[in-house]
CSV table of C-alpha atoms in Angstrom, one decimal:
chain,number,residue,atom,x,y,z
X,3,UNK,CA,203.2,134.5,74.4
X,4,UNK,CA,202.0,136.6,71.4
X,5,UNK,CA,199.6,139.4,72.0
X,6,UNK,CA,196.2,139.4,70.1
X,7,UNK,CA,195.0,142.6,69.1
X,8,UNK,CA,191.4,143.0,67.8
X,9,UNK,CA,190.3,146.3,66.3
X,10,UNK,CA,186.6,147.6,66.2
X,11,UNK,CA,184.9,144.3,66.4
X,12,UNK,CA,181.1,144.2,66.4
X,13,UNK,CA,180.0,142.8,69.9
X,14,UNK,CA,177.4,142.6,72.6
X,15,UNK,CA,177.8,142.5,76.3
X,16,UNK,CA,176.2,139.2,77.5
X,17,UNK,CA,177.2,139.5,81.1
X,18,UNK,CA,179.1,142.1,83.2
X,19,UNK,CA,180.1,141.9,86.9
X,20,UNK,CA,182.2,144.0,89.1
X,21,UNK,CA,186.0,143.2,89.0
X,22,UNK,CA,188.5,144.6,91.5
X,23,UNK,CA,187.7,148.0,92.9
X,24,UNK,CA,186.5,149.9,90.0
X,25,UNK,CA,186.6,147.6,86.9
X,26,UNK,CA,184.1,145.4,85.1
X,27,UNK,CA,184.5,141.8,83.9
X,28,UNK,CA,182.8,141.3,80.7
X,29,UNK,CA,181.5,138.4,78.7
X,30,UNK,CA,181.3,139.6,75.1
X,31,UNK,CA,179.8,138.0,72.1
X,32,UNK,CA,181.8,139.1,69.2
X,33,UNK,CA,181.3,138.5,65.5
X,34,UNK,CA,184.6,136.8,64.5
X,35,UNK,CA,186.0,135.8,67.8
X,36,UNK,CA,183.0,134.2,69.5
X,37,UNK,CA,182.7,134.7,73.1
X,38,UNK,CA,185.5,136.6,74.9
X,39,UNK,CA,186.0,137.5,78.4
X,40,UNK,CA,187.7,141.0,78.9
X,41,UNK,CA,188.2,143.5,81.7
X,42,UNK,CA,187.3,147.0,81.2
X,43,UNK,CA,189.6,148.9,83.6
X,44,UNK,CA,188.1,151.6,85.6
X,45,UNK,CA,184.6,151.1,84.0
X,46,UNK,CA,182.9,151.7,87.4
X,47,UNK,CA,184.4,155.0,88.1
X,48,UNK,CA,182.0,158.0,87.6
X,49,UNK,CA,184.1,159.6,84.8
X,50,UNK,CA,185.0,156.4,82.9
X,51,UNK,CA,185.1,156.8,79.1
X,52,UNK,CA,183.0,153.6,79.0
X,53,UNK,CA,180.2,155.4,81.0
X,54,UNK,CA,176.8,154.2,80.1
X,55,UNK,CA,178.2,152.2,77.1
X,56,UNK,CA,179.0,148.7,78.4
X,57,UNK,CA,175.4,147.5,78.8
X,58,UNK,CA,173.7,144.2,77.8
X,59,UNK,CA,171.9,144.5,74.3
X,60,UNK,CA,173.6,147.4,73.0
X,61,UNK,CA,175.3,146.9,69.6
X,62,UNK,CA,179.0,147.9,70.2
X,63,UNK,CA,182.2,148.1,68.3
X,64,UNK,CA,185.0,147.1,70.6
X,65,UNK,CA,188.9,146.8,70.4
X,66,UNK,CA,190.8,144.6,72.9
X,67,UNK,CA,194.2,143.0,73.4
X,68,UNK,CA,194.8,139.6,74.9
X,69,UNK,CA,197.8,137.8,76.0
X,70,UNK,CA,196.4,134.5,76.9
X,71,UNK,CA,193.5,134.4,79.5
X,72,UNK,CA,191.5,137.7,80.3
X,73,UNK,CA,191.6,140.3,77.6
X,74,UNK,CA,192.0,143.9,78.3
X,75,UNK,CA,189.3,146.2,76.7
X,76,UNK,CA,190.5,149.1,74.7
X,77,UNK,CA,188.3,151.5,72.8
X,78,UNK,CA,184.4,150.9,72.8
X,79,UNK,CA,181.8,152.7,70.9
X,80,UNK,CA,178.1,152.4,70.0
X,81,UNK,CA,177.7,150.5,66.6
X,82,UNK,CA,174.1,151.6,66.2
X,83,UNK,CA,171.5,152.8,68.6
X,84,UNK,CA,169.1,150.0,69.2
X,85,UNK,CA,165.7,150.5,70.9
X,86,UNK,CA,165.9,149.5,74.5
X,87,UNK,CA,164.4,146.2,75.5
X,88,UNK,CA,161.6,146.6,78.1
X,89,UNK,CA,159.5,144.8,80.4
X,90,UNK,CA,158.7,141.1,79.1
X,91,UNK,CA,161.3,141.5,76.2
X,92,UNK,CA,163.9,142.5,78.7
X,93,UNK,CA,163.4,139.2,80.7
X,94,UNK,CA,163.5,137.2,77.3
X,95,UNK,CA,166.7,139.0,76.5
X,96,UNK,CA,168.1,137.9,79.7
X,97,UNK,CA,167.0,134.5,79.1
X,98,UNK,CA,168.9,134.4,75.7
X,99,UNK,CA,171.9,135.7,77.4
X,100,UNK,CA,172.0,132.9,79.9
X,101,UNK,CA,171.4,130.4,77.4
X,102,UNK,CA,174.4,131.5,75.5
X,103,UNK,CA,176.5,131.9,78.4
X,104,UNK,CA,175.7,128.3,79.3
X,105,UNK,CA,176.0,126.6,75.9
X,106,UNK,CA,178.6,128.8,73.9
X,107,UNK,CA,182.3,128.2,75.0
X,108,UNK,CA,184.8,130.9,75.0
X,109,UNK,CA,187.0,131.7,72.1
X,110,UNK,CA,185.2,129.5,69.7
X,111,UNK,CA,184.3,131.7,66.7
X,112,UNK,CA,180.9,131.2,65.3
X,113,UNK,CA,179.2,133.7,62.9
X,114,UNK,CA,175.9,131.9,63.0
X,115,UNK,CA,175.6,132.6,66.7
X,116,UNK,CA,176.3,136.2,66.4
X,117,UNK,CA,173.7,136.5,63.5
X,118,UNK,CA,171.0,134.6,65.3
X,119,UNK,CA,171.5,136.8,68.5
X,120,UNK,CA,171.3,140.1,66.4
X,121,UNK,CA,168.1,138.8,64.8
X,122,UNK,CA,166.4,137.6,68.1
X,123,UNK,CA,167.2,141.0,69.7
X,124,UNK,CA,165.7,142.8,66.8
X,125,UNK,CA,162.4,140.8,67.2
X,126,UNK,CA,162.5,141.3,70.8
X,127,UNK,CA,162.6,145.0,70.4
X,128,UNK,CA,159.6,144.9,68.4
X,129,UNK,CA,157.5,144.1,71.3
X,130,UNK,CA,155.6,141.5,73.3
X,131,UNK,CA,153.2,139.6,71.0
X,132,UNK,CA,156.0,138.0,69.0
X,133,UNK,CA,158.6,137.2,71.8
X,134,UNK,CA,157.7,133.5,72.3
X,135,UNK,CA,158.1,132.7,68.6
X,136,UNK,CA,161.4,134.8,68.5
X,137,UNK,CA,162.8,132.7,71.4
X,138,UNK,CA,161.8,129.3,69.9
X,139,UNK,CA,163.4,130.2,66.6
X,140,UNK,CA,166.5,131.4,68.4
X,141,UNK,CA,166.7,128.2,70.4
X,142,UNK,CA,166.3,126.1,67.1
X,143,UNK,CA,169.1,128.0,65.4
X,144,UNK,CA,171.3,128.0,68.5
X,145,UNK,CA,171.1,124.1,68.6
X,146,UNK,CA,171.8,124.0,64.9
X,147,UNK,CA,174.8,126.3,65.2
X,148,UNK,CA,176.0,124.1,68.1
X,149,UNK,CA,175.9,121.0,66.1
X,150,UNK,CA,172.8,119.5,67.7
X,151,UNK,CA,170.4,120.6,65.0
X,152,UNK,CA,166.9,119.1,65.3
X,153,UNK,CA,165.4,117.0,62.5
X,154,UNK,CA,162.1,118.8,61.8
X,155,UNK,CA,161.1,118.2,58.1
X,156,UNK,CA,161.1,114.3,57.8
X,157,UNK,CA,160.1,111.2,59.6
X,158,UNK,CA,163.6,109.5,60.7
X,159,UNK,CA,162.2,106.0,60.3
X,160,UNK,CA,160.5,106.0,57.0
X,161,UNK,CA,162.2,109.2,55.5
X,162,UNK,CA,158.8,110.6,54.4
X,163,UNK,CA,158.0,114.3,54.7
X,164,UNK,CA,156.3,115.4,57.8
X,165,UNK,CA,152.4,115.3,57.2
X,166,UNK,CA,150.7,118.2,59.1
X,167,UNK,CA,147.6,116.3,60.0
X,168,UNK,CA,149.5,113.4,61.7
X,169,UNK,CA,150.8,113.0,65.4
X,170,UNK,CA,154.5,112.3,65.8
X,171,UNK,CA,156.6,111.1,68.6
X,172,UNK,CA,159.9,113.1,68.8
X,173,UNK,CA,162.7,111.0,70.2
X,174,UNK,CA,165.4,113.2,71.8
X,175,UNK,CA,168.1,111.0,70.4
X,176,UNK,CA,166.8,110.6,66.8
X,177,UNK,CA,163.9,112.8,65.8
X,178,UNK,CA,160.3,112.6,64.8
X,179,UNK,CA,158.6,109.2,64.1
X,180,UNK,CA,155.1,108.8,63.1
X,181,UNK,CA,153.1,107.6,66.2
X,182,UNK,CA,151.5,104.3,65.7
X,183,UNK,CA,147.7,104.3,65.2
X,184,UNK,CA,148.0,108.2,65.2
X,185,UNK,CA,149.4,108.1,68.6
X,186,UNK,CA,146.7,109.7,70.7
X,187,UNK,CA,146.6,106.8,73.3
X,188,UNK,CA,150.4,106.9,73.8
X,189,UNK,CA,151.4,107.8,77.2
X,190,UNK,CA,154.1,110.5,77.7
X,191,UNK,CA,157.6,109.0,78.2
X,192,UNK,CA,160.9,110.5,79.3
X,193,UNK,CA,163.0,111.6,76.3
X,194,UNK,CA,159.9,111.8,74.0
X,195,UNK,CA,157.7,114.6,73.1
X,196,UNK,CA,154.5,114.1,71.2
X,197,UNK,CA,153.4,116.8,68.8
X,198,UNK,CA,151.5,117.5,65.7
X,199,UNK,CA,153.2,117.3,62.3
X,200,UNK,CA,151.8,121.0,61.7
X,201,UNK,CA,153.9,122.3,64.7
X,202,UNK,CA,156.9,120.5,63.5
X,203,UNK,CA,156.4,122.3,60.0
X,204,UNK,CA,155.8,125.6,61.7
X,205,UNK,CA,159.0,125.3,63.6
X,206,UNK,CA,161.0,124.3,60.7
X,207,UNK,CA,159.5,127.1,58.4
X,208,UNK,CA,159.8,129.7,61.3
X,209,UNK,CA,156.2,130.6,61.4
X,210,UNK,CA,155.0,130.0,64.8
X,211,UNK,CA,151.7,131.8,64.8
X,212,UNK,CA,149.2,129.8,66.7
X,213,UNK,CA,149.2,128.9,70.4
X,214,UNK,CA,149.3,125.2,69.9
X,215,UNK,CA,152.4,125.2,67.8
X,216,UNK,CA,154.1,127.6,70.2
X,217,UNK,CA,153.3,125.3,73.1
X,218,UNK,CA,154.4,122.2,71.3
X,219,UNK,CA,157.6,123.9,70.0
X,220,UNK,CA,158.4,124.9,73.6
X,221,UNK,CA,157.9,121.5,74.9
X,222,UNK,CA,160.3,120.2,72.1
X,223,UNK,CA,163.1,122.8,72.4
X,224,UNK,CA,163.1,122.6,76.1
X,225,UNK,CA,163.5,118.8,75.9
X,226,UNK,CA,166.5,119.3,73.5
X,227,UNK,CA,168.1,122.1,75.4
X,228,UNK,CA,167.6,120.2,78.7
X,229,UNK,CA,170.0,117.5,77.4
X,230,UNK,CA,172.7,120.1,76.9
X,231,UNK,CA,172.1,122.1,80.1
X,232,UNK,CA,172.0,119.1,82.4
X,233,UNK,CA,170.8,119.3,86.0
X,234,UNK,CA,171.4,122.8,86.4
X,235,UNK,CA,168.2,125.0,85.7
X,236,UNK,CA,168.2,128.2,83.8
X,237,UNK,CA,167.7,130.9,86.5
X,238,UNK,CA,166.1,133.5,84.2
X,239,UNK,CA,163.1,131.0,83.8
X,240,UNK,CA,162.4,132.2,87.5
X,241,UNK,CA,161.8,135.6,85.9
X,242,UNK,CA,158.7,134.2,84.4
X,243,UNK,CA,157.7,131.1,86.2
X,244,UNK,CA,156.9,133.2,89.5
X,245,UNK,CA,154.3,135.2,87.8
X,246,UNK,CA,152.5,132.6,85.7
X,247,UNK,CA,149.4,132.8,87.9
X,248,UNK,CA,149.0,136.5,87.0
X,249,UNK,CA,149.8,136.0,83.4
X,250,UNK,CA,147.4,133.2,83.0
X,251,UNK,CA,144.7,135.6,84.0
X,252,UNK,CA,145.3,137.6,81.0
X,253,UNK,CA,145.2,134.5,78.8
X,254,UNK,CA,148.8,134.2,77.7
X,255,UNK,CA,151.7,132.2,78.8
X,256,UNK,CA,155.2,133.6,79.6
X,257,UNK,CA,158.2,133.3,77.7
X,258,UNK,CA,160.8,130.6,77.9
S,166,UNK,CA,205.4,142.8,102.0
S,167,UNK,CA,208.7,142.6,103.9
S,168,UNK,CA,210.0,139.3,104.8
S,169,UNK,CA,210.8,140.0,108.4
S,170,UNK,CA,207.3,141.6,109.4
S,171,UNK,CA,205.8,140.1,112.2
S,172,UNK,CA,202.9,137.5,111.6
S,173,UNK,CA,200.5,139.7,113.6
S,174,UNK,CA,201.1,142.8,111.7
S,175,UNK,CA,200.9,140.9,108.4
S,176,UNK,CA,197.4,139.5,109.5
S,177,UNK,CA,196.3,143.0,110.4
S,178,UNK,CA,197.2,144.3,107.1
S,179,UNK,CA,195.6,141.5,105.3
S,180,UNK,CA,192.3,142.0,107.3
S,181,UNK,CA,192.0,145.8,106.3
S,182,UNK,CA,192.2,144.7,102.7
S,183,UNK,CA,188.6,143.5,102.8
S,184,UNK,CA,187.5,147.0,102.7
S,185,UNK,CA,186.5,148.4,99.3
S,186,UNK,CA,189.1,150.6,97.8
S,187,UNK,CA,191.8,149.4,100.2
S,188,UNK,CA,194.7,147.7,98.6
S,189,UNK,CA,198.1,146.3,100.1
S,190,UNK,CA,199.6,149.8,100.5
S,191,UNK,CA,196.8,151.7,102.2
S,192,UNK,CA,196.3,148.7,104.2
S,193,UNK,CA,199.9,149.0,105.4
S,194,UNK,CA,199.5,152.6,106.1
S,195,UNK,CA,196.3,152.2,108.2
S,196,UNK,CA,197.9,149.3,110.2
S,197,UNK,CA,201.0,151.2,110.9
S,198,UNK,CA,199.2,154.3,111.8
S,199,UNK,CA,197.0,152.6,114.6
S,200,UNK,CA,199.8,150.7,116.0
S,201,UNK,CA,202.4,153.6,116.0
S,202,UNK,CA,200.1,156.5,116.7
S,203,UNK,CA,196.6,155.8,117.5
S,204,UNK,CA,196.1,152.6,119.7
S,205,UNK,CA,193.1,154.2,121.4
S,206,UNK,CA,191.5,154.8,118.1
S,207,UNK,CA,192.1,151.2,117.1
S,208,UNK,CA,190.4,150.1,120.3
S,209,UNK,CA,187.4,152.1,119.5
S,210,UNK,CA,187.3,150.7,116.0
S,211,UNK,CA,187.4,147.1,117.4
S,212,UNK,CA,184.6,147.9,120.1
S,213,UNK,CA,182.3,149.6,117.5
S,214,UNK,CA,182.8,147.1,114.9
S,215,UNK,CA,182.2,144.1,117.3
S,216,UNK,CA,179.1,145.7,118.7
S,217,UNK,CA,177.7,146.7,115.2
S,218,UNK,CA,178.3,143.1,114.0
S,219,UNK,CA,176.8,141.6,116.9
S,220,UNK,CA,173.6,143.8,117.0
S,221,UNK,CA,172.8,145.3,113.6
S,222,UNK,CA,170.3,142.9,111.7
S,223,UNK,CA,167.6,143.5,109.2
S,224,UNK,CA,164.4,145.6,109.7
S,225,UNK,CA,161.5,143.0,109.6
S,226,UNK,CA,159.4,145.3,107.4
S,227,UNK,CA,161.7,147.0,104.9
S,228,UNK,CA,164.9,144.6,105.1
S,229,UNK,CA,167.3,147.7,105.6
S,230,UNK,CA,170.1,147.4,108.2
S,231,UNK,CA,168.6,148.2,111.6
S,232,UNK,CA,169.5,147.2,115.2
S,233,UNK,CA,165.8,147.2,116.2
S,234,UNK,CA,163.1,144.7,115.1
S,235,UNK,CA,161.6,147.4,113.1
S,236,UNK,CA,163.6,150.4,111.9
S,237,UNK,CA,163.1,154.0,112.9
S,238,UNK,CA,161.6,154.9,109.5
S,239,UNK,CA,159.2,152.1,109.4
S,240,UNK,CA,158.0,152.7,112.9
S,241,UNK,CA,157.6,156.5,112.4
S,242,UNK,CA,153.8,157.3,112.5
S,243,UNK,CA,154.4,160.6,110.5
S,244,UNK,CA,155.1,158.8,107.3
S,245,UNK,CA,152.7,157.8,104.8
S,246,UNK,CA,152.2,154.1,104.6
S,247,UNK,CA,150.4,154.2,101.1
S,248,UNK,CA,153.5,155.1,99.4
S,249,UNK,CA,156.5,152.5,99.1
S,250,UNK,CA,159.6,153.2,97.5
S,251,UNK,CA,161.8,150.3,96.4
S,252,UNK,CA,165.5,150.5,96.5
S,253,UNK,CA,168.4,148.3,95.9
S,254,UNK,CA,170.7,149.2,98.9
S,255,UNK,CA,170.5,150.7,102.4
S,256,UNK,CA,172.8,153.5,101.0
S,257,UNK,CA,170.1,154.4,98.6
S,258,UNK,CA,167.8,155.0,101.5
S,259,UNK,CA,170.2,157.5,103.0
S,260,UNK,CA,170.4,159.1,99.5
S,261,UNK,CA,166.6,159.4,99.1
S,262,UNK,CA,166.1,160.5,102.7
S,263,UNK,CA,168.5,163.4,102.0
S,264,UNK,CA,166.2,164.8,99.3
S,265,UNK,CA,163.6,165.3,102.2
S,266,UNK,CA,160.7,165.5,99.6
S,267,UNK,CA,159.9,161.9,100.0
S,268,UNK,CA,157.6,161.0,103.1
S,269,UNK,CA,156.6,157.5,102.4
S,270,UNK,CA,158.0,154.2,103.4
S,271,UNK,CA,160.8,151.9,102.0
S,272,UNK,CA,161.5,148.6,100.9
S,273,UNK,CA,165.2,147.6,100.3
S,274,UNK,CA,166.1,144.7,98.1
S,275,UNK,CA,169.7,144.3,99.0
S,276,UNK,CA,170.5,143.7,95.4
S,277,UNK,CA,168.7,143.1,92.0
S,278,UNK,CA,167.6,140.1,90.0
S,279,UNK,CA,170.4,138.7,88.1
S,280,UNK,CA,169.7,135.4,86.7
S,281,UNK,CA,173.3,134.9,85.4
S,282,UNK,CA,174.6,135.4,88.9
S,283,UNK,CA,172.0,133.0,90.2
S,284,UNK,CA,170.1,135.9,92.0
S,285,UNK,CA,166.2,134.9,92.0
S,286,UNK,CA,163.1,136.7,93.3
S,287,UNK,CA,163.5,135.1,96.8
S,288,UNK,CA,167.1,136.2,97.2
S,289,UNK,CA,166.0,139.8,97.1
S,290,UNK,CA,163.0,139.5,99.5
S,291,UNK,CA,160.2,139.6,96.8
S,292,UNK,CA,158.2,137.0,98.7
S,293,UNK,CA,158.3,139.4,101.7
S,294,UNK,CA,157.1,142.2,99.4
S,295,UNK,CA,154.3,140.1,97.9
S,296,UNK,CA,152.9,139.4,101.4
S,297,UNK,CA,153.3,143.2,102.2
S,298,UNK,CA,151.2,143.9,99.0
S,299,UNK,CA,148.8,141.3,99.9
S,300,UNK,CA,148.3,142.7,103.4
S,301,UNK,CA,146.9,146.0,101.9
S,302,UNK,CA,147.5,149.7,102.7
S,303,UNK,CA,149.8,150.4,99.8
S,304,UNK,CA,148.5,152.6,97.2
S,305,UNK,CA,151.6,153.5,95.2
S,306,UNK,CA,154.9,151.8,94.8
S,307,UNK,CA,157.8,153.8,93.4
S,308,UNK,CA,160.5,151.6,91.9
S,309,UNK,CA,163.9,153.1,92.3
S,310,UNK,CA,166.2,150.4,91.3
S,311,UNK,CA,169.4,151.4,89.3
S,312,UNK,CA,168.9,152.2,85.7
S,313,UNK,CA,170.9,148.9,84.7
S,314,UNK,CA,169.6,146.0,82.7
S,315,UNK,CA,169.2,144.0,85.9
S,316,UNK,CA,167.6,147.0,87.7
S,317,UNK,CA,165.1,147.3,84.7
S,318,UNK,CA,164.2,143.7,84.8
S,319,UNK,CA,163.6,143.9,88.5
S,320,UNK,CA,161.5,146.9,88.1
S,321,UNK,CA,159.4,145.2,85.5
S,322,UNK,CA,158.9,142.2,88.0
S,323,UNK,CA,157.9,144.3,90.8
S,324,UNK,CA,155.5,146.4,88.7
S,325,UNK,CA,153.7,143.2,87.6
S,326,UNK,CA,153.3,142.1,91.2
S,327,UNK,CA,152.0,145.4,92.1
S,328,UNK,CA,149.4,145.4,89.4
S,329,UNK,CA,148.2,142.0,90.6
S,330,UNK,CA,147.3,143.6,93.8
S,331,UNK,CA,145.9,146.6,92.1
S,332,UNK,CA,148.6,148.9,93.4
S,333,UNK,CA,149.9,151.6,91.1
S,334,UNK,CA,153.5,151.0,90.0
S,335,UNK,CA,155.6,154.0,89.0
S,336,UNK,CA,159.4,154.3,88.0
S,337,UNK,CA,161.7,157.1,88.7
S,338,UNK,CA,162.6,159.2,85.9
S,339,UNK,CA,166.1,159.2,84.0
S,340,UNK,CA,167.8,161.7,82.0
S,341,UNK,CA,169.7,164.9,81.9
S,342,UNK,CA,171.3,165.7,85.4
S,343,UNK,CA,170.1,169.0,86.9
S,344,UNK,CA,172.6,171.8,85.8
S,345,UNK,CA,174.1,169.4,83.3
S,346,UNK,CA,174.9,170.2,79.6
S,347,UNK,CA,173.4,168.2,76.7
S,348,UNK,CA,176.5,168.4,74.8
S,349,UNK,CA,178.6,166.4,77.4
S,350,UNK,CA,175.9,163.7,78.0
S,351,UNK,CA,176.4,160.2,76.8
S,352,UNK,CA,174.1,159.1,74.1
S,353,UNK,CA,172.4,156.4,76.2
S,354,UNK,CA,171.2,158.9,78.9
S,355,UNK,CA,170.3,161.3,76.2
S,356,UNK,CA,168.3,158.9,74.3
S,357,UNK,CA,166.5,157.8,77.5
S,358,UNK,CA,165.9,161.4,78.5
S,359,UNK,CA,164.2,162.1,74.9
S,360,UNK,CA,162.1,158.8,75.2
S,361,UNK,CA,161.0,159.7,78.6
S,362,UNK,CA,160.2,163.4,77.8
S,363,UNK,CA,157.1,165.0,79.5
S,364,UNK,CA,154.5,167.5,78.4
S,365,UNK,CA,155.0,171.0,79.6
């Protein structure tokens, strides 16, 4: 089998776990090769050349070689110094990592996913207020990149543009449909999320700046992601859910 | 492994390989050493191991390894119960104890939050910690989880819990090792050290 050699590729560590006695098994998200699994030999030794380098959210340039199956990490260096994610942002970052680990297949190159990851990290670094909107846009773009893009700008039954003042029923399998009689009496059903036209527009245009739009966008992306994630819940949600009581006291709702 | 080796020896060699840092070669050396030269030592290992596995459990208050219901540190009246230091492993307790400057109590998580590995708050005993916070008596919680992404996420989670109970959370400082030289420091540690600088 031919050996693949990749030199100085922009990458992020999505996940790392101990491997053998003193190595690490890394899941990397790379720009041109998608998600790849490599072994960093000796990375857990105290004087390893990778010391302090192979951490999540750190923009890296990595080289590796691969002869089918697991790759072997070669050189790794810092691409640029990012501000560290802290507190709530860190939990949001872990949530995005889990989402990518669950939904992005290995060795399936997708530049759009690398770019959306870079931009969501940049927004998370900027701090807490914006986190929820950053996650929703990341989810929207991820669904798009995976081929499950959401119809957000028109009514799928009559083809008309979404009217901000109307209420829509968003069907999981097709998209938004104007609710009959403006829908306020409709009872919730499985596979349908009811939301305002203004929230659909806000998600489509990437300006989720009021609480209601954020809340409705969250219900919509959660339903759509739910279809792809199946029965196994995302564990990183437990980083938020447990604290909801406390967070509610401060009049804001947690991340994903 | 040799073909004509006896099954019992092979079984012993394989058993030793569950230890960290022990591969087939060292396992073989250990096995042959015990069988050839130190059968008495081998017997002592068997007895000590069997007894330890049988009797050592977890301390009901701090979760560290202990053969008593409540470990020696937790039951020591000389220690300050208002300070609680949160650590990832029992080995960390030994490391902090050796500094001799800390006189509070401990709480051992036996891991850290790691959603991708399926480790959730209950898995590391945070429900027990929440009850301990609620019971009162703790004034400051010193969070000494490892400076990894997972360790930081765990620290943040615990800090939020502490604030709910009006307990002051603090995080151990990171940075330049004592006696170290900046030139040889990795950039991650150095940037942490500069961000976490303090006034003189």
